[in-house]
C-alpha cells in the first residue's frame, strides 16, 4: 500500500512542505497532523479557546476535503488542551458538540503542559476513513 502526502493551500496556517505533511493517506485512511488554530496568514487566532478550536476544525476540514472527505468520515480525534480543567468544557461543550456531526467519532482528550505552536492552547488531529 502506498502513502500519499497531503499538502493543501486551502488549509490556513499550512506547514512548510518538507518539514511535515498536513495529512498522510494510505488506502482508505487519512491521518492529519496535530493542527493549531492558525489563520490563512499563519498567525494564531486571538481571543478565546473556542475561537481557536473552531478554526482548527475548519483547517482540518480543508485537509479532509483535499481527499474528498468530510467531518462525517472522521473515525478518531485526539485533542491536546492546555489548562485542561478550565478549557476542556469550553472545547467539548461549546465547540465540539456544535461542529462535529453525529454520530461523533471516538476521541481522546489530553491535558498538556505545552504545545509546539506558539500562542495556542489547543491542538487537534484526526484519523478519517473513506473506502
CSV table of C-alpha atoms in Angstrom, one decimal:
chain,number,residue,atom,x,y,z
A,1,UNK,CA,0.0,0.0,0.0
A,2,UNK,CA,1.4,3.4,-0.9
A,3,UNK,CA,1.5,6.6,1.1
A,4,UNK,CA,0.1,9.9,-0.3
A,5,UNK,CA,1.3,13.0,1.5
A,6,UNK,CA,-1.3,15.8,1.6
A,7,UNK,CA,-0.4,19.5,1.2
A,8,UNK,CA,-3.3,21.9,0.5
A,9,UNK,CA,-3.2,25.7,0.3
A,10,UNK,CA,-6.8,25.6,1.4
A,11,UNK,CA,-5.8,24.7,5.0
A,12,UNK,CA,-4.9,28.0,6.7
A,13,UNK,CA,-1.7,28.1,8.5
A,14,UNK,CA,-0.4,25.3,6.3
A,15,UNK,CA,3.1,23.9,7.2
A,16,UNK,CA,6.1,24.4,5.1
A,17,UNK,CA,6.3,21.3,2.7
A,18,UNK,CA,9.2,19.2,3.6
A,19,UNK,CA,9.0,19.8,7.3
A,20,UNK,CA,5.9,17.6,7.7
A,21,UNK,CA,2.7,16.7,5.9
A,22,UNK,CA,-0.7,18.2,6.7
A,23,UNK,CA,-2.0,14.6,6.2
A,24,UNK,CA,-1.0,11.2,5.0
A,25,UNK,CA,-3.4,8.9,3.1
A,26,UNK,CA,-2.9,5.2,2.9
A,27,UNK,CA,-5.7,3.2,1.4
A,28,UNK,CA,-9.0,4.3,2.9
A,29,UNK,CA,-7.3,6.0,5.9
A,30,UNK,CA,-6.2,9.6,6.3
A,31,UNK,CA,-4.1,10.8,9.3
A,32,UNK,CA,-3.8,14.5,9.9
A,33,UNK,CA,-1.1,16.5,11.6
A,34,UNK,CA,-1.7,18.0,15.0
A,35,UNK,CA,-3.3,21.3,13.9
A,36,UNK,CA,-3.4,24.6,15.8
A,37,UNK,CA,-5.9,27.4,15.2
A,38,UNK,CA,-4.0,29.4,12.7
A,39,UNK,CA,-5.4,31.9,10.2
A,40,UNK,CA,-4.5,32.0,6.5
A,41,UNK,CA,-1.5,34.2,7.2
A,42,UNK,CA,-0.2,31.8,9.8
A,43,UNK,CA,-1.0,33.9,12.8
A,44,UNK,CA,-2.8,32.3,15.7
A,45,UNK,CA,-6.5,33.1,16.2
A,46,UNK,CA,-6.8,35.6,19.0
A,47,UNK,CA,-9.5,35.6,21.7
A,48,UNK,CA,-11.0,32.5,23.2
A,49,UNK,CA,-10.1,28.9,23.0
A,50,UNK,CA,-13.4,28.3,21.4
A,51,UNK,CA,-12.4,30.6,18.5
A,52,UNK,CA,-9.1,28.7,18.1
A,53,UNK,CA,-10.9,25.3,18.2
A,54,UNK,CA,-13.4,26.4,15.6
A,55,UNK,CA,-10.6,27.5,13.3
A,56,UNK,CA,-8.8,24.2,13.9
A,57,UNK,CA,-11.8,22.2,12.8
A,58,UNK,CA,-12.1,24.5,9.7
A,59,UNK,CA,-8.4,23.9,8.9
A,60,UNK,CA,-8.8,20.1,9.3
A,61,UNK,CA,-11.9,20.2,7.1
A,62,UNK,CA,-9.8,21.6,4.3
A,63,UNK,CA,-7.3,18.8,4.6
A,64,UNK,CA,-10.1,16.2,4.6
A,65,UNK,CA,-11.6,18.0,1.5
A,66,UNK,CA,-8.3,17.6,-0.3
A,67,UNK,CA,-9.0,13.9,-0.3
A,68,UNK,CA,-12.8,14.2,-0.9
A,69,UNK,CA,-13.6,13.5,2.7
A,70,UNK,CA,-15.6,15.4,5.3
A,71,UNK,CA,-16.1,15.6,9.1
A,72,UNK,CA,-18.5,12.7,8.7
A,73,UNK,CA,-15.5,10.5,7.7
A,74,UNK,CA,-13.6,11.2,10.9
A,75,UNK,CA,-13.3,8.0,13.0
A,76,UNK,CA,-10.9,9.2,15.7
A,77,UNK,CA,-9.9,12.5,17.1
A,78,UNK,CA,-7.1,13.4,19.6
A,79,UNK,CA,-7.4,16.8,21.3
A,80,UNK,CA,-4.4,18.3,23.2
A,81,UNK,CA,-5.5,21.0,25.7
A,82,UNK,CA,-3.5,23.3,28.0
A,83,UNK,CA,-5.1,24.2,31.4
A,84,UNK,CA,-7.3,21.1,30.9
A,85,UNK,CA,-9.7,21.5,33.8
A,86,UNK,CA,-10.6,25.0,32.8
A,87,UNK,CA,-10.6,24.6,29.0
A,88,UNK,CA,-12.0,21.1,28.4
A,89,UNK,CA,-15.6,22.1,28.9
A,90,UNK,CA,-15.2,25.1,26.6
A,91,UNK,CA,-13.8,22.9,23.8
A,92,UNK,CA,-16.1,20.0,24.4
A,93,UNK,CA,-19.5,21.5,25.1
A,94,UNK,CA,-19.2,24.8,23.2
A,95,UNK,CA,-17.4,23.8,20.0
A,96,UNK,CA,-17.2,20.0,19.6
A,97,UNK,CA,-20.9,19.4,20.0
A,98,UNK,CA,-21.6,22.4,17.7
A,99,UNK,CA,-19.3,21.5,14.8
A,100,UNK,CA,-18.9,17.7,14.8
A,101,UNK,CA,-21.7,15.8,13.1
A,102,UNK,CA,-23.4,12.9,14.7
A,103,UNK,CA,-22.6,10.1,15.2
A,104,UNK,CA,-19.4,11.7,16.5
A,105,UNK,CA,-16.0,9.9,16.2
A,106,UNK,CA,-14.1,8.3,19.0
A,107,UNK,CA,-12.0,10.8,20.8
A,108,UNK,CA,-9.1,11.1,23.3
A,109,UNK,CA,-8.7,14.4,25.1
A,110,UNK,CA,-5.4,15.0,26.9
A,111,UNK,CA,-4.2,17.8,29.2
A,112,UNK,CA,-0.8,19.0,28.2
A,113,UNK,CA,1.7,21.5,29.7
A,114,UNK,CA,2.9,22.9,26.4
A,115,UNK,CA,2.1,22.8,22.6
A,116,UNK,CA,4.7,23.5,19.8
A,117,UNK,CA,2.7,26.2,18.0
A,118,UNK,CA,3.3,29.5,19.9
A,119,UNK,CA,0.2,31.2,21.3
A,120,UNK,CA,-2.1,28.2,21.2
A,121,UNK,CA,-3.8,26.3,24.0
A,122,UNK,CA,-5.4,23.6,21.9
A,123,UNK,CA,-4.4,21.3,19.0
A,124,UNK,CA,-6.4,18.6,17.3
A,125,UNK,CA,-5.6,15.7,15.0
A,126,UNK,CA,-7.9,13.4,13.1
A,127,UNK,CA,-8.0,9.9,11.6
A,128,UNK,CA,-10.5,9.6,8.8
A,129,UNK,CA,-11.8,6.6,6.8
A,130,UNK,CA,-13.4,6.5,3.4
A,131,UNK,CA,-13.5,3.4,1.2
